[in-house]
GROMACS .gro file of C-alpha atoms in nm:
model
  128
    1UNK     CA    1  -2.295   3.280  -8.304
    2UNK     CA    2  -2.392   3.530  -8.553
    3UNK     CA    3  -2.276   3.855  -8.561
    4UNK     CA    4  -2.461   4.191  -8.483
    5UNK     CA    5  -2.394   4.285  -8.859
    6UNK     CA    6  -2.700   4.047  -8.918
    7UNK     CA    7  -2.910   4.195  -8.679
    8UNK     CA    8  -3.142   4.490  -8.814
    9UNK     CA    9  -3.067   4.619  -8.431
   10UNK     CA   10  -2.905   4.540  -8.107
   11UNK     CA   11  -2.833   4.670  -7.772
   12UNK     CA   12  -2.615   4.498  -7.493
   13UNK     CA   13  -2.925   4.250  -7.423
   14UNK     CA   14  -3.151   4.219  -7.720
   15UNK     CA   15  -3.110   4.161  -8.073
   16UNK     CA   16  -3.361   4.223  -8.319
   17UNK     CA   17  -3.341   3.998  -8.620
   18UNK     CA   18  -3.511   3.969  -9.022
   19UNK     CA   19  -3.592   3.649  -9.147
   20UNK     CA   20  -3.287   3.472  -9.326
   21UNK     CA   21  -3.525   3.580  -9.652
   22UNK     CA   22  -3.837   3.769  -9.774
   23UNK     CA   23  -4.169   3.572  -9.672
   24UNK     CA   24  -4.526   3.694  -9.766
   25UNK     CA   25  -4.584   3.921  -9.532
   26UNK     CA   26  -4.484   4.323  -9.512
   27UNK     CA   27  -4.237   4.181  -9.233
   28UNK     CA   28  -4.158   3.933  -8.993
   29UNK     CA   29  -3.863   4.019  -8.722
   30UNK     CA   30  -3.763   3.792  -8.433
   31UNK     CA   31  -3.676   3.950  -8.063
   32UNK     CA   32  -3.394   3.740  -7.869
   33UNK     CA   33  -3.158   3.800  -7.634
   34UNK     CA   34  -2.831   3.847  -7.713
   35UNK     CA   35  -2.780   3.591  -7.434
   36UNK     CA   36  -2.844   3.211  -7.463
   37UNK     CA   37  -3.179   3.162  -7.233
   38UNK     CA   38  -3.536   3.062  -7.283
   39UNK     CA   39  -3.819   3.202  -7.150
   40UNK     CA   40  -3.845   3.115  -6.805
   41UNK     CA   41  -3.472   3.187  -6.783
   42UNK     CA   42  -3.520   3.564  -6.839
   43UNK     CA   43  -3.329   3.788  -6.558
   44UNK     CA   44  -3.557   3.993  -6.319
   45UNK     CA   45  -3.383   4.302  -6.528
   46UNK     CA   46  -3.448   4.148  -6.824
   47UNK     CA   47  -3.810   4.045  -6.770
   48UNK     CA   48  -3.866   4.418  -6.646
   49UNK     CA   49  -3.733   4.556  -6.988
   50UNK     CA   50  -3.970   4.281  -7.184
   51UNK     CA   51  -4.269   4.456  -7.197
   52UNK     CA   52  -4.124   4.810  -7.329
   53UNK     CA   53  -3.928   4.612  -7.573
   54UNK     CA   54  -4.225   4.408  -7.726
   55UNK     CA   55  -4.430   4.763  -7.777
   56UNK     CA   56  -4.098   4.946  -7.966
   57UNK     CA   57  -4.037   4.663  -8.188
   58UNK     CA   58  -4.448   4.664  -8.260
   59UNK     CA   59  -4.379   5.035  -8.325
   60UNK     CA   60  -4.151   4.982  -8.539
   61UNK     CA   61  -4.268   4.733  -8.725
   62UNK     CA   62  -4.575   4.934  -8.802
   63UNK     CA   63  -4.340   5.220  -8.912
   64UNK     CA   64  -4.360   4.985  -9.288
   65UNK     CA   65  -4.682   5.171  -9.295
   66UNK     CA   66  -5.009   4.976  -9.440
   67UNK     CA   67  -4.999   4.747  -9.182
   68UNK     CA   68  -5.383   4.673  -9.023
   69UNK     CA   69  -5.184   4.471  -8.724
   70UNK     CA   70  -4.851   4.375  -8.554
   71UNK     CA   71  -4.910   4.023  -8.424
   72UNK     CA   72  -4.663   3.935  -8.152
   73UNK     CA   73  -4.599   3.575  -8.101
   74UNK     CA   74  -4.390   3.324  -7.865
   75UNK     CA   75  -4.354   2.963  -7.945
   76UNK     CA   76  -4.165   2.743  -7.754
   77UNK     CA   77  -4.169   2.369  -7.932
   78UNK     CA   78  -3.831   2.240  -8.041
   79UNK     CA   79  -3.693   2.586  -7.933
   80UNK     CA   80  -3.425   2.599  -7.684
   81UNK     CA   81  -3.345   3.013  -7.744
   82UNK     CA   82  -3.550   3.284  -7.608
   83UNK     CA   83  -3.766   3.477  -7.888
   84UNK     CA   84  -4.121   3.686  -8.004
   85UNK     CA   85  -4.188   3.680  -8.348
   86UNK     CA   86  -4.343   3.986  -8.471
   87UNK     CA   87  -4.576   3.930  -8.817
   88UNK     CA   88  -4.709   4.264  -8.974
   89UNK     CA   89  -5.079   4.206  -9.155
   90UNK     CA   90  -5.115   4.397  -9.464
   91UNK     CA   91  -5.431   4.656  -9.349
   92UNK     CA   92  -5.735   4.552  -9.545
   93UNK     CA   93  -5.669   4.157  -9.550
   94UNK     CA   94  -5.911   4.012  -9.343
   95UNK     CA   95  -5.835   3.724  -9.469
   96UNK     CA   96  -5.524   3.699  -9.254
   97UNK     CA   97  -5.623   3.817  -8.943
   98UNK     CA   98  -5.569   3.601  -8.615
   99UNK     CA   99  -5.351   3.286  -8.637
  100UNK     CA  100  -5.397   3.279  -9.017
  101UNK     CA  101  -5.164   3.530  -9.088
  102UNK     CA  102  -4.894   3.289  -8.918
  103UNK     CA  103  -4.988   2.989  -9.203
  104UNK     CA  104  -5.079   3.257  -9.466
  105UNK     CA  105  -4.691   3.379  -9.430
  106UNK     CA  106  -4.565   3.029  -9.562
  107UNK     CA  107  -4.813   3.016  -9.816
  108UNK     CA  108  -4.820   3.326 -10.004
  109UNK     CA  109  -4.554   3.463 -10.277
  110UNK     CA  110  -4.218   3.602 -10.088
  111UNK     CA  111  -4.192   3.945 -10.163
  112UNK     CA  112  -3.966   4.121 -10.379
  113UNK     CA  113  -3.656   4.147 -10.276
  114UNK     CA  114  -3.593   4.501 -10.285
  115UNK     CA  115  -3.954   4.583 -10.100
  116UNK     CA  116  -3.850   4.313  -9.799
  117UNK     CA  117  -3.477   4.515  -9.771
  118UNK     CA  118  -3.659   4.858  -9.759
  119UNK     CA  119  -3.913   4.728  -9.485
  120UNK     CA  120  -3.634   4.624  -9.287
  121UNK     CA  121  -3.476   4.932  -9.349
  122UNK     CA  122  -3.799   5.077  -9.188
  123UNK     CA  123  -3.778   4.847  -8.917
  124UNK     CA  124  -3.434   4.952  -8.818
  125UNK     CA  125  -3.485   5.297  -8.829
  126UNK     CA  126  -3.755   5.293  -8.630
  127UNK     CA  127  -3.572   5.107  -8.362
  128UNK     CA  128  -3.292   5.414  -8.396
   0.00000   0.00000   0.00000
């Protein structure tokens, strides 16, 4: 239901979108599809253009710069919409790498405001 305006970037199938606020990561962006599926309701078109999709939005998530690792993530429970969640990890912060970064996002201090807007900024670009 909501509107491309609240999408850092769409196209006629995906939509590429920030977290409703800052968390405590350098960024965390969802893929979905623009249309209502889950997972194993993906089009054979659709599941063709997956794979080049997850790499650009990795790209452009590391386009924040200082980022030691894009993790890419899919989970399903209590879910009924199709999306990847994409989690930068600050370079240098071994502390978060693996699965930790994932609980380490809900745990550490949200980042300022304005940094979070000019990462997605960088995000968006990126995905030109």
């Amino acid at each position: 239901a909501a509107g491309d305006d609240e999408y850092l970037w769409t196209d006629e199938h995906w939509r590429l979108a920030p977290l409703p606020a800052p968390s405590g990561l350098p960024a965390v962006v969802l893929l979905e599809t623009r249309e209502h599926l889950d997972f194993d309701g993906l089009t054979p078109e659709l599941a063709a253009e997956l794979g080049p999709m997850l790499l650009r939005v990795q790209r452009a998530v590391y386009a924040v710069g200082d980022i030691g690792d894009v993790h890419v993530c899919r989970w399903g429970d209590g879910s009924e919409h199709f999306h990847f969640w994409f989690m930068a990890r600050p370079a240098r912060v071994p502390q978060l790498i693996g699965s930790f970064a994932a609980i380490w996002d809900d745990i550490l201090p949200p980042l300022p405001g304005d940094v979070w807007r000019a990462n997605m900024a960088l995000v968006a670009r990126a995905m030109g």
